[in-house]
Amino acid sequence: MPDLTVVGAQWGDEGKGKVVDCLSRTARLVVRYQGGPNAGHTVRARGRETILHQVPSGILSPGAKCVIGCGCVVDPELLAEELAGLARAGVRTRGRLVVDGRAHLIMRWHRRLDRLREERAGAGRIGTTGRGIGPVSTDKVDRVGIRAADLLDEDAFQAKFKRNLAAANWLLMEKFRADPIPQRRLMADCWQATRPLAAMVGDGGALVNEALENGRRVLFEGAQGVHLDIDLGTYPYVTCSSTGVNGVASGVGVSPLWLTEAVGVVKAYTTRVGEGPFPTELAGAEGDTLRVLGGEFGATTGRARRCGWFDAGLVRSSVRYNRFTALALTKLDVLDSLVEIPLATGYRLRPQAGETRGGVVEHFDATRAARLEPLYETMTGWRTPTGHCRSWRELPLAARRYVRRLEELVECPVALVSIGSDREQIIEVKKGALQWLKSG
Ligand code: GDP
Ligand code: IMO
Ligand code: MG
């Protein structure tokens, strides 16, 4: 069947942008179903690096049209900047991007409230991207949000804008003891800034349904990662959406019964930005080494990413939640120079007070994350560059052994291995493992 969902299987930044770019060359539609400008998806093609935040990465595949689905939250000002950046890079976007009218809009006060809450939370901070994701999602669930379709009716927009700004100003003054945002100027600015977006508002869900009904190839692009999922992740250190295959149906408006294939994107080690549990995290010099080798600095905020060894229990639970057809393993080349590579096969559960024995746990358990002690085994490194390899057999034997061990541990085949950030630096491990590639 011509559909594929690409999902981050760790804590985000696994290389989804690169994988989506590689797989969307034959797609008719590339659809984001959740998240917003908190995402940063990097694509390197023809020597140029592009970071997509809200626009699906498929925009770099000229034959694909793109949809921002109803499950996304959209910042009109940042979207206008992103589109201007793409235009400067010579990427045609006119007529190629539809924003679902049901997607909620991020306003300036959402960003301000997000940042103030983080600043004031001290040790209780989440480490958000400061893009207003929490506050806009609060409005959505509270059923007072402003949606993209509201941009088509100036009176309705102005009424909601005034009401919501008044509520935000009350919070700014009463809760945060901060200055309110003056209304008149902001409303005019905002209406002006949203005109480009208004021209793209449409029924994204209908477009995707029609494509599926006509057998057209549709790729669903996830943002963030499974363990940042609002329900399944390391709550409260999560984002505000359903990040896995679970988010596609409600985030686009298609039946889940359409979905036939999903690829989990995993890094050959683990990273996380922001706060929250991270069992295999490496403090000190080892973590610094991985960060430098992998260039682990955030694509959205520039923050240093926390780094650690591959955690099979974490990915095993992602495989379970998503029933991935296969994995795309990225950044294998980052491990090229290491003599030995530890990887966590599962965990020992540290006993609680009153318990004498903890036991062994195979799946990451977000509710008991602080008690999970990784159990490691060590693989031999290959100590040779892999960036030039273009087939499975060209990879050094020790690298192939690492990949094989990893797929055995997480109980899911690896269909793609990425050995560099460039579009060409990708290897199809098993021909035919993905129907999407066979039928493309
Ligand atoms: P995303 O959010 O999942 O799309 O990932 P990001 O773009 O935030 O971070 C991934 C980073 O790794 C980007 O800088 C990519 O250019 C880079 N990258 C992707 N795949 C590879 C790879 O196989 N090897 C190396 N060295 N870098 C990669
Ligand atoms: P991509 O799509 C990595 C993290 C933040 C914070 C938590 C909540 O590039 O993989 P939010 O701003 O969403 O309220 O922040 O989620 N986070 C990400 N981490 N990659 C991302 O996106 C992320 N988007 C949000 O760092 O810990
Ligand atoms: Mg990213």
Short mmCIF file of C-alpha atoms and ligand atoms in Angstrom, two decimals:
data_model
loop_
_atom_site.label_atom_id
_atom_site.label_comp_id
_atom_site.label_asym_id
_atom_site.label_seq_id
_atom_site.Cartn_x
_atom_site.Cartn_y
_atom_site.Cartn_z
CA MET A 1 0.00 0.00 0.00
CA PRO A 2 1.39 3.43 -0.83
CA ASP A 3 1.62 4.97 2.63
CA LEU A 4 4.49 5.31 5.06
CA THR A 5 4.80 6.92 8.48
CA VAL A 6 8.21 8.08 9.70
CA VAL A 7 8.51 8.39 13.49
CA GLY A 8 11.31 9.40 15.85
CA ALA A 9 11.81 6.41 18.16
CA GLN A 10 13.86 8.04 20.94
CA TRP A 11 13.68 11.62 22.30
CA GLY A 12 13.71 13.52 19.01
CA ASP A 13 16.51 14.64 16.67
CA GLU A 14 17.09 11.11 15.43
CA GLY A 15 17.53 12.32 11.83
CA LYS A 16 13.89 12.24 10.73
CA GLY A 17 14.44 15.14 8.31
CA LYS A 18 17.19 13.28 6.50
CA VAL A 19 15.22 10.02 6.36
CA VAL A 20 12.01 11.75 5.22
CA ASP A 21 13.96 13.57 2.52
CA CYS A 22 15.42 10.29 1.27
CA LEU A 23 12.02 8.57 1.24
CA SER A 24 9.88 11.40 -0.12
CA ARG A 25 11.39 11.59 -3.61
CA THR A 26 8.57 9.34 -4.85
CA ALA A 27 5.81 10.71 -2.58
CA ARG A 28 2.85 12.69 -3.87
CA LEU A 29 2.02 14.10 -0.44
CA VAL A 30 4.20 14.64 2.61
CA VAL A 31 2.15 15.38 5.71
CA ARG A 32 3.06 16.63 9.18
CA TYR A 33 0.51 15.37 11.72
CA GLN A 34 1.63 16.91 15.02
CA GLY A 35 4.08 19.30 16.62
CA GLY A 36 4.97 22.76 15.42
CA PRO A 37 7.98 25.08 15.40
CA ASN A 38 9.49 23.12 18.30
CA ALA A 39 10.72 20.71 15.60
CA GLY A 40 13.95 21.20 13.68
CA HIS A 41 14.45 18.74 10.82
CA THR A 42 17.74 19.02 8.98
CA VAL A 43 18.24 18.04 5.36
CA ARG A 44 21.60 18.27 3.55
CA ALA A 45 21.38 18.13 -0.20
CA ARG A 46 23.80 19.37 -2.85
CA GLY A 47 26.06 20.92 -0.23
CA ARG A 48 23.26 23.01 1.26
CA GLU A 49 21.77 22.52 4.71
CA THR A 50 18.08 23.30 5.21
CA ILE A 51 16.37 23.19 8.60
CA LEU A 52 12.60 22.68 8.41
CA HIS A 53 10.55 23.59 11.46
CA GLN A 54 6.91 23.65 10.39
CA VAL A 55 7.02 22.89 6.68
CA PRO A 56 7.20 19.14 5.92
CA SER A 57 10.67 18.01 4.79
CA GLY A 58 9.05 16.79 1.56
CA ILE A 59 9.10 20.40 0.32
CA LEU A 60 12.63 19.64 -0.95
CA SER A 61 11.24 16.92 -3.24
CA PRO A 62 9.85 18.86 -6.22
CA GLY A 63 7.21 16.23 -7.06
CA ALA A 64 5.63 16.30 -3.61
CA LYS A 65 2.89 18.50 -2.24
CA CYS A 66 2.90 19.18 1.50
CA VAL A 67 0.21 19.33 4.16
CA ILE A 68 0.36 20.71 7.69
CA GLY A 69 -2.30 18.60 9.36
CA CYS A 70 -5.01 19.52 11.88
CA GLY A 71 -2.95 18.02 14.73
CA CYS A 72 -0.18 20.58 14.24
CA VAL A 73 0.18 23.92 15.95
CA VAL A 74 1.27 26.70 13.61
CA ASP A 75 3.13 29.92 14.36
CA PRO A 76 2.18 32.26 11.48
CA GLU A 77 5.12 34.61 11.97
CA LEU A 78 7.71 31.85 12.11
CA LEU A 79 6.07 30.10 9.16
CA ALA A 80 6.36 33.28 7.07
CA GLU A 81 10.08 33.45 7.95
CA GLU A 82 10.56 29.78 7.09
CA LEU A 83 8.86 30.20 3.71
CA ALA A 84 10.95 33.30 2.98
CA GLY A 85 14.10 31.31 3.79
CA LEU A 86 13.03 28.52 1.43
CA ALA A 87 12.31 31.05 -1.32
CA ARG A 88 15.78 32.55 -0.87
CA ALA A 89 17.23 29.05 -1.26
CA GLY A 90 15.33 28.65 -4.54
CA VAL A 91 12.74 26.18 -3.22
CA ARG A 92 9.35 26.62 -4.84
CA THR A 93 6.56 26.56 -2.26
CA ARG A 94 3.73 28.37 -4.05
CA GLY A 95 0.79 26.02 -4.54
CA ARG A 96 2.67 23.22 -2.78
CA LEU A 97 1.65 23.75 0.84
CA VAL A 98 -1.79 23.42 2.42
CA VAL A 99 -2.43 24.18 6.09
CA ASP A 100 -5.46 22.44 7.54
CA GLY A 101 -8.03 24.99 8.76
CA ARG A 102 -8.37 23.10 12.03
CA ALA A 103 -4.71 23.55 13.05
CA HIS A 104 -4.32 25.82 16.07
CA LEU A 105 -2.34 29.06 15.87
CA ILE A 106 0.51 30.09 18.13
CA MET A 107 0.33 33.77 19.03
CA ARG A 108 3.09 35.92 20.50
CA TRP A 109 1.61 35.63 23.99
CA HIS A 110 1.92 31.83 23.84
CA ARG A 111 5.67 32.10 23.33
CA ARG A 112 5.95 34.71 26.10
CA LEU A 113 3.95 32.58 28.56
CA ASP A 114 5.99 29.47 27.71
CA ARG A 115 9.26 31.27 28.42
CA LEU A 116 8.05 32.96 31.59
CA ARG A 117 6.74 29.70 32.98
CA GLU A 118 10.08 28.04 32.32
CA GLU A 119 12.05 30.94 33.86
CA ARG A 120 9.92 30.94 36.98
CA ALA A 121 9.79 27.15 37.39
CA GLY A 122 13.45 26.93 38.50
CA ALA A 123 14.33 23.29 39.14
CA GLY A 124 10.82 22.29 38.02
CA ARG A 125 11.39 23.45 34.45
CA ILE A 126 10.73 21.13 31.51
CA GLY A 127 13.38 22.59 29.23
CA THR A 128 10.90 23.46 26.47
CA THR A 129 11.91 25.00 23.17
CA GLY A 130 10.16 28.24 24.17
CA ARG A 131 7.99 28.11 21.06
CA GLY A 132 4.67 28.38 22.93
CA ILE A 133 3.70 24.73 22.50
CA GLY A 134 2.39 24.24 26.06
CA PRO A 135 0.25 27.42 26.18
CA VAL A 136 -1.28 26.94 22.69
CA SER A 137 -2.10 23.31 23.51
CA THR A 138 -3.71 24.43 26.78
CA ASP A 139 -6.01 26.77 24.81
CA LYS A 140 -6.78 23.98 22.35
CA VAL A 141 -7.87 21.54 25.03
CA ASP A 142 -9.68 24.33 26.89
CA ARG A 143 -11.64 24.87 23.63
CA VAL A 144 -10.77 28.55 23.32
CA GLY A 145 -8.02 28.26 20.67
CA ILE A 146 -7.68 30.31 17.49
CA ARG A 147 -7.49 28.09 14.43
CA ALA A 148 -6.06 28.62 10.96
CA ALA A 149 -9.57 28.79 9.45
CA ASP A 150 -10.27 31.82 11.67
CA LEU A 151 -7.86 33.74 9.44
CA LEU A 152 -10.49 33.68 6.70
CA ASP A 153 -12.98 35.78 8.69
CA GLU A 154 -11.54 39.03 10.03
CA ASP A 155 -14.39 39.75 12.48
CA ALA A 156 -14.33 36.28 14.02
CA PHE A 157 -10.53 36.42 14.22
CA GLN A 158 -10.54 39.81 15.92
CA ALA A 159 -13.12 38.74 18.50
CA LYS A 160 -11.13 35.63 19.47
CA PHE A 161 -7.88 37.54 19.37
CA LYS A 162 -9.20 40.19 21.81
CA ARG A 163 -10.70 37.62 24.16
CA ASN A 164 -7.55 35.46 24.24
CA LEU A 165 -5.13 38.37 24.55
CA ALA A 166 -7.16 39.67 27.52
CA ALA A 167 -6.90 36.23 29.15
CA ALA A 168 -3.16 36.07 28.44
CA ASN A 169 -2.64 39.59 29.84
CA TRP A 170 -4.46 38.59 33.00
CA LEU A 171 -2.02 35.68 33.39
CA LEU A 172 0.98 37.87 32.59
CA MET A 173 0.01 40.43 35.23
CA GLU A 174 -1.59 38.34 37.95
CA LYS A 175 0.40 35.13 37.78
CA PHE A 176 3.77 36.28 36.49
CA ARG A 177 3.75 39.94 37.62
CA ALA A 178 4.93 40.84 34.11
CA ASP A 179 3.94 43.64 31.73
CA PRO A 180 0.82 43.06 29.64
CA ILE A 181 0.96 43.09 25.82
CA PRO A 182 -0.74 46.18 24.31
CA GLN A 183 -3.61 45.07 22.11
CA ARG A 184 -4.13 47.52 19.28
CA ARG A 185 -0.67 47.39 17.72
CA LEU A 186 -0.36 43.61 18.09
CA MET A 187 -3.68 42.91 16.41
CA ALA A 188 -2.78 44.96 13.33
CA ASP A 189 0.70 43.38 13.13
CA CYS A 190 -0.72 39.95 13.55
CA TRP A 191 -3.43 40.29 10.92
CA GLN A 192 -0.80 41.53 8.49
CA ALA A 193 1.63 38.73 9.37
CA THR A 194 -1.01 36.05 8.85
CA ARG A 195 -1.98 37.03 5.26
CA PRO A 196 0.52 34.64 3.59
CA LEU A 197 -0.72 31.80 5.80
CA ALA A 198 -4.39 32.64 5.11
CA ALA A 199 -3.76 31.95 1.42
CA MET A 200 -2.69 28.38 2.26
CA VAL A 201 -5.55 27.41 4.53
CA GLY A 202 -7.59 24.53 3.17
CA ASP A 203 -9.04 21.13 3.90
CA GLY A 204 -5.78 19.25 4.37
CA GLY A 205 -7.60 16.18 5.67
CA ALA A 206 -9.74 15.89 2.52
CA LEU A 207 -6.66 16.21 0.34
CA VAL A 208 -4.96 13.33 2.14
CA ASN A 209 -8.07 11.15 2.13
CA GLU A 210 -8.54 11.69 -1.60
CA ALA A 211 -4.90 10.82 -2.23
CA LEU A 212 -5.22 7.58 -0.24
CA GLU A 213 -8.51 6.70 -1.95
CA ASN A 214 -6.81 7.12 -5.33
CA GLY A 215 -3.79 5.00 -4.43
CA ARG A 216 -1.38 7.96 -4.36
CA ARG A 217 1.79 7.76 -2.30
CA VAL A 218 1.47 9.56 1.04
CA LEU A 219 4.27 9.95 3.58
CA PHE A 220 3.43 11.02 7.14
CA GLU A 221 6.30 12.86 8.84
CA GLY A 222 6.47 12.69 12.63
CA ALA A 223 8.14 15.30 14.78
CA GLN A 224 9.77 14.91 18.21
CA GLY A 225 10.00 11.29 19.35
CA VAL A 226 8.00 8.48 20.93
CA HIS A 227 9.32 9.18 24.43
CA LEU A 228 8.27 12.83 24.17
CA ASP A 229 4.66 11.73 23.51
CA ILE A 230 2.13 13.44 25.82
CA ASP A 231 0.68 10.09 26.94
CA LEU A 232 3.42 7.51 26.39
CA GLY A 233 6.48 9.63 27.14
CA THR A 234 8.41 10.64 30.23
CA TYR A 235 5.63 12.92 31.54
CA PRO A 236 5.89 15.78 32.49
CA TYR A 237 9.10 16.02 30.45
CA VAL A 238 7.27 15.63 27.16
CA THR A 239 5.79 17.72 24.39
CA CYS A 240 2.03 18.20 23.96
CA SER A 241 1.11 15.86 21.09
CA SER A 242 0.89 12.22 20.07
CA THR A 243 4.21 11.75 18.35
CA GLY A 244 4.05 8.20 17.00
CA VAL A 245 1.83 6.31 14.61
CA ASN A 246 -0.83 6.92 17.28
CA GLY A 247 -0.98 10.59 16.24
CA VAL A 248 -1.52 10.18 12.50
CA ALA A 249 -5.25 9.47 12.39
CA SER A 250 -6.34 12.31 14.66
CA GLY A 251 -3.59 14.66 13.47
CA VAL A 252 -4.64 14.44 9.83
CA GLY A 253 -8.24 13.27 9.81
CA VAL A 254 -7.70 9.85 8.21
CA SER A 255 -8.77 6.43 9.45
CA PRO A 256 -5.98 4.50 11.21
CA LEU A 257 -7.03 1.54 9.04
CA TRP A 258 -5.28 3.17 6.08
CA LEU A 259 -1.86 2.92 7.68
CA THR A 260 0.23 -0.01 6.53
CA GLU A 261 3.91 0.77 7.11
CA ALA A 262 5.94 2.72 9.65
CA VAL A 263 9.65 3.37 9.95
CA GLY A 264 11.17 4.18 13.33
CA VAL A 265 14.17 6.47 13.08
CA VAL A 266 16.84 5.71 15.68
CA LYS A 267 20.25 7.16 16.30
CA ALA A 268 23.11 4.69 16.81
CA TYR A 269 23.36 6.18 20.32
CA THR A 270 20.92 8.30 22.36
CA THR A 271 20.39 12.04 22.82
CA ARG A 272 17.89 14.22 24.59
CA VAL A 273 17.37 18.00 24.79
CA GLY A 274 15.71 19.48 27.85
CA GLU A 275 15.04 17.93 31.23
CA GLY A 276 13.80 14.47 32.18
CA PRO A 277 15.08 10.95 32.82
CA PHE A 278 17.75 9.47 30.56
CA PRO A 279 19.09 6.13 31.87
CA THR A 280 22.12 5.80 29.56
CA GLU A 281 23.20 9.45 29.79
CA LEU A 282 26.96 9.98 29.93
CA ALA A 283 28.05 12.76 32.22
CA GLY A 284 31.47 14.36 31.77
CA ALA A 285 34.09 13.65 29.15
CA GLU A 286 32.45 10.65 27.47
CA GLY A 287 29.25 12.60 26.89
CA ASP A 288 31.28 15.56 25.60
CA THR A 289 33.08 13.27 23.15
CA LEU A 290 29.82 11.95 21.68
CA ARG A 291 28.41 15.49 21.53
CA VAL A 292 31.40 16.74 19.56
CA LEU A 293 31.62 13.68 17.28
CA GLY A 294 27.89 13.85 16.54
CA GLY A 295 27.59 17.65 16.39
CA GLU A 296 24.83 17.34 18.96
CA PHE A 297 23.54 20.88 19.22
CA GLY A 298 19.83 21.59 18.74
CA ALA A 299 18.55 22.51 15.26
CA THR A 300 15.84 24.75 16.79
CA THR A 301 17.38 26.26 19.91
CA GLY A 302 21.11 25.55 19.50
CA ARG A 303 21.15 23.93 22.95
CA ALA A 304 23.76 21.25 23.68
CA ARG A 305 22.06 17.86 23.52
CA ARG A 306 22.57 15.41 26.37
CA CYS A 307 24.29 12.27 25.01
CA GLY A 308 24.48 8.62 26.00
CA TRP A 309 24.85 5.09 24.67
CA PHE A 310 22.22 3.25 22.67
CA ASP A 311 19.36 2.14 24.89
CA ALA A 312 17.71 -1.00 23.52
CA GLY A 313 14.94 -0.97 26.16
CA LEU A 314 13.90 2.52 25.08
CA VAL A 315 13.65 1.56 21.41
CA ARG A 316 12.08 -1.81 22.22
CA SER A 317 9.15 -0.01 23.83
CA SER A 318 8.88 2.32 20.78
CA VAL A 319 8.76 -0.75 18.54
CA ARG A 320 5.97 -2.13 20.71
CA TYR A 321 3.90 1.09 20.70
CA ASN A 322 4.26 1.57 16.94
CA ARG A 323 4.70 -1.90 15.43
CA PHE A 324 7.39 -0.47 13.16
CA THR A 325 7.83 -2.32 9.88
CA ALA A 326 11.52 -1.48 10.07
CA LEU A 327 14.03 0.96 11.52
CA ALA A 328 16.23 3.57 9.89
CA LEU A 329 19.47 3.69 11.89
CA THR A 330 21.21 7.06 11.63
CA LYS A 331 24.58 8.51 12.61
CA LEU A 332 26.40 5.17 12.61
CA ASP A 333 29.44 7.09 11.27
CA VAL A 334 29.60 9.08 14.52
CA LEU A 335 30.89 5.90 16.22
CA ASP A 336 33.59 5.30 13.56
CA SER A 337 36.55 6.21 15.78
CA LEU A 338 35.54 4.38 18.96
CA VAL A 339 37.54 1.37 20.17
CA GLU A 340 34.66 -0.06 22.15
CA ILE A 341 30.96 0.73 22.01
CA PRO A 342 28.83 -0.02 25.06
CA LEU A 343 25.12 -0.55 24.49
CA ALA A 344 22.37 -1.03 27.04
CA THR A 345 20.49 -4.29 26.54
CA GLY A 346 17.87 -3.73 29.27
CA TYR A 347 17.65 -2.51 32.86
CA ARG A 348 17.89 -3.59 36.42
CA LEU A 349 15.04 -2.11 38.42
CA ARG A 350 16.50 -0.55 41.56
CA PRO A 351 14.48 -1.81 44.57
CA GLN A 352 12.28 0.69 46.40
CA ALA A 353 12.31 1.17 50.15
CA GLY A 354 10.97 -2.02 51.75
CA GLU A 355 11.82 -4.18 48.74
CA THR A 356 14.82 -6.49 48.71
CA ARG A 357 14.88 -7.37 45.02
CA GLY A 358 14.33 -5.22 41.99
CA GLY A 359 14.43 -7.51 38.97
CA VAL A 360 15.28 -7.10 35.31
CA VAL A 361 13.15 -5.00 32.96
CA GLU A 362 13.27 -5.30 29.17
CA HIS A 363 11.10 -2.34 28.19
CA PHE A 364 11.63 1.27 29.15
CA ASP A 365 8.98 2.18 31.71
CA ALA A 366 8.37 5.92 31.90
CA THR A 367 6.64 5.71 35.28
CA ARG A 368 9.64 4.04 36.90
CA ALA A 369 12.36 5.67 34.81
CA ALA A 370 14.34 6.98 37.79
CA ARG A 371 14.77 3.42 39.06
CA LEU A 372 16.05 1.93 35.79
CA GLU A 373 19.75 1.09 35.82
CA PRO A 374 21.01 0.14 32.38
CA LEU A 375 22.70 -3.22 31.86
CA TYR A 376 25.50 -2.88 29.34
CA GLU A 377 27.36 -5.08 26.96
CA THR A 378 30.30 -3.86 24.94
CA MET A 379 30.76 -4.23 21.21
CA THR A 380 34.06 -3.88 19.37
CA GLY A 381 34.41 -0.69 17.36
CA TRP A 382 35.38 -0.69 13.65
CA ARG A 383 37.80 2.27 13.80
CA THR A 384 37.50 3.11 10.16
CA PRO A 385 35.46 5.73 8.29
CA THR A 386 32.10 4.62 6.90
CA GLY A 387 30.82 7.82 5.27
CA HIS A 388 31.77 6.61 1.77
CA CYS A 389 29.99 3.24 2.07
CA ARG A 390 27.00 2.81 -0.25
CA SER A 391 26.11 -0.85 0.34
CA TRP A 392 25.71 -3.15 3.32
CA ARG A 393 28.70 -5.25 2.28
CA GLU A 394 30.97 -2.21 2.13
CA LEU A 395 30.39 -1.52 5.83
CA PRO A 396 33.17 -2.87 8.10
CA LEU A 397 32.32 -6.24 9.66
CA ALA A 398 32.27 -4.83 13.22
CA ALA A 399 29.80 -2.14 12.11
CA ARG A 400 27.53 -4.77 10.57
CA ARG A 401 27.77 -6.76 13.81
CA TYR A 402 26.74 -3.68 15.80
CA VAL A 403 23.68 -3.18 13.57
CA ARG A 404 22.74 -6.86 13.74
CA ARG A 405 23.02 -6.96 17.53
CA LEU A 406 20.94 -3.86 17.81
CA GLU A 407 18.12 -5.22 15.63
CA GLU A 408 18.16 -8.45 17.60
CA LEU A 409 17.85 -6.55 20.88
CA VAL A 410 15.03 -4.25 19.79
CA GLU A 411 13.24 -6.96 17.81
CA CYS A 412 12.85 -5.00 14.60
CA PRO A 413 14.83 -5.19 11.34
CA VAL A 414 16.99 -2.27 10.24
CA ALA A 415 16.06 -1.38 6.65
CA LEU A 416 18.21 1.73 6.24
CA VAL A 417 21.56 2.80 7.67
CA SER A 418 22.64 6.42 7.45
CA ILE A 419 26.37 7.14 7.55
CA GLY A 420 26.47 10.91 7.11
CA SER A 421 24.20 13.92 6.93
CA ASP A 422 24.17 14.13 3.14
CA ARG A 423 21.25 12.87 1.08
CA GLU A 424 23.47 10.31 -0.68
CA GLN A 425 24.91 8.87 2.54
CA ILE A 426 22.33 6.15 3.06
CA ILE A 427 22.36 2.37 2.63
CA GLU A 428 19.39 0.13 1.98
CA VAL A 429 20.21 -2.89 4.14
CA LYS A 430 17.54 -5.31 3.04
CA LYS A 431 16.11 -4.83 -0.41
CA GLY A 432 12.36 -5.24 -0.19
CA ALA A 433 12.12 -4.80 3.60
CA LEU A 434 9.95 -1.76 2.94
CA GLN A 435 7.02 -2.01 0.57
CA TRP A 436 7.32 1.77 0.13
CA LEU A 437 10.72 1.36 -1.54
CA LYS A 438 9.61 -1.59 -3.67
CA SER A 439 6.60 0.20 -5.05
CA GLY A 440 8.22 3.64 -5.52
P1 GDP B 1 15.40 15.41 13.31
O1 GDP B 1 14.80 16.44 14.20
O2 GDP B 1 15.05 14.02 13.71
O3 GDP B 1 15.11 15.67 11.85
O4 GDP B 1 16.99 15.53 13.48
P2 GDP B 1 17.85 16.90 13.53
O5 GDP B 1 17.90 17.48 12.18
O6 GDP B 1 17.37 17.76 14.64
O7 GDP B 1 19.25 16.34 14.00
C1 GDP B 1 19.94 15.37 13.27
C2 GDP B 1 21.32 15.93 12.90
O8 GDP B 1 22.13 14.87 12.47
C3 GDP B 1 21.29 16.92 11.75
O9 GDP B 1 22.32 17.84 11.92
C4 GDP B 1 21.57 16.04 10.52
O10 GDP B 1 22.17 16.75 9.45
C5 GDP B 1 22.54 15.05 11.11
N1 GDP B 1 22.50 13.70 10.51
C6 GDP B 1 21.43 12.99 10.06
N2 GDP B 1 21.81 11.74 9.71
C7 GDP B 1 23.14 11.66 9.95
C8 GDP B 1 24.11 10.62 9.81
O11 GDP B 1 23.83 9.50 9.42
N3 GDP B 1 25.39 10.93 10.17
C9 GDP B 1 25.75 12.15 10.64
N4 GDP B 1 27.01 12.35 10.98
N5 GDP B 1 24.87 13.16 10.78
C10 GDP B 1 23.58 12.91 10.45
P1 IMO B 2 12.40 17.24 16.45
O1 IMO B 2 11.16 17.10 15.61
C1 IMO B 2 14.09 17.16 20.44
C2 IMO B 2 11.60 18.66 23.70
C3 IMO B 2 12.07 19.92 24.41
C4 IMO B 2 11.53 19.67 25.81
C5 IMO B 2 10.19 18.99 25.52
C6 IMO B 2 9.00 19.95 25.56
O2 IMO B 2 13.42 18.16 15.88
O3 IMO B 2 12.95 15.91 16.82
P2 IMO B 2 8.12 21.80 23.86
O4 IMO B 2 8.80 23.02 23.29
O5 IMO B 2 7.63 20.84 22.85
O6 IMO B 2 7.05 22.17 24.86
O7 IMO B 2 9.27 21.07 24.72
O8 IMO B 2 10.30 18.41 24.24
N1 IMO B 2 11.47 18.78 22.23
C7 IMO B 2 12.32 18.25 21.36
N2 IMO B 2 13.48 17.60 21.56
N3 IMO B 2 13.63 17.32 19.19
C8 IMO B 2 12.45 17.95 18.99
O9 IMO B 2 11.87 18.00 17.77
C9 IMO B 2 11.76 18.49 20.09
N4 IMO B 2 10.61 19.18 20.24
C10 IMO B 2 10.42 19.35 21.55
O10 IMO B 2 13.47 20.04 24.38
O11 IMO B 2 12.35 18.73 26.45
MG MG B 3 15.39 18.05 15.38
#
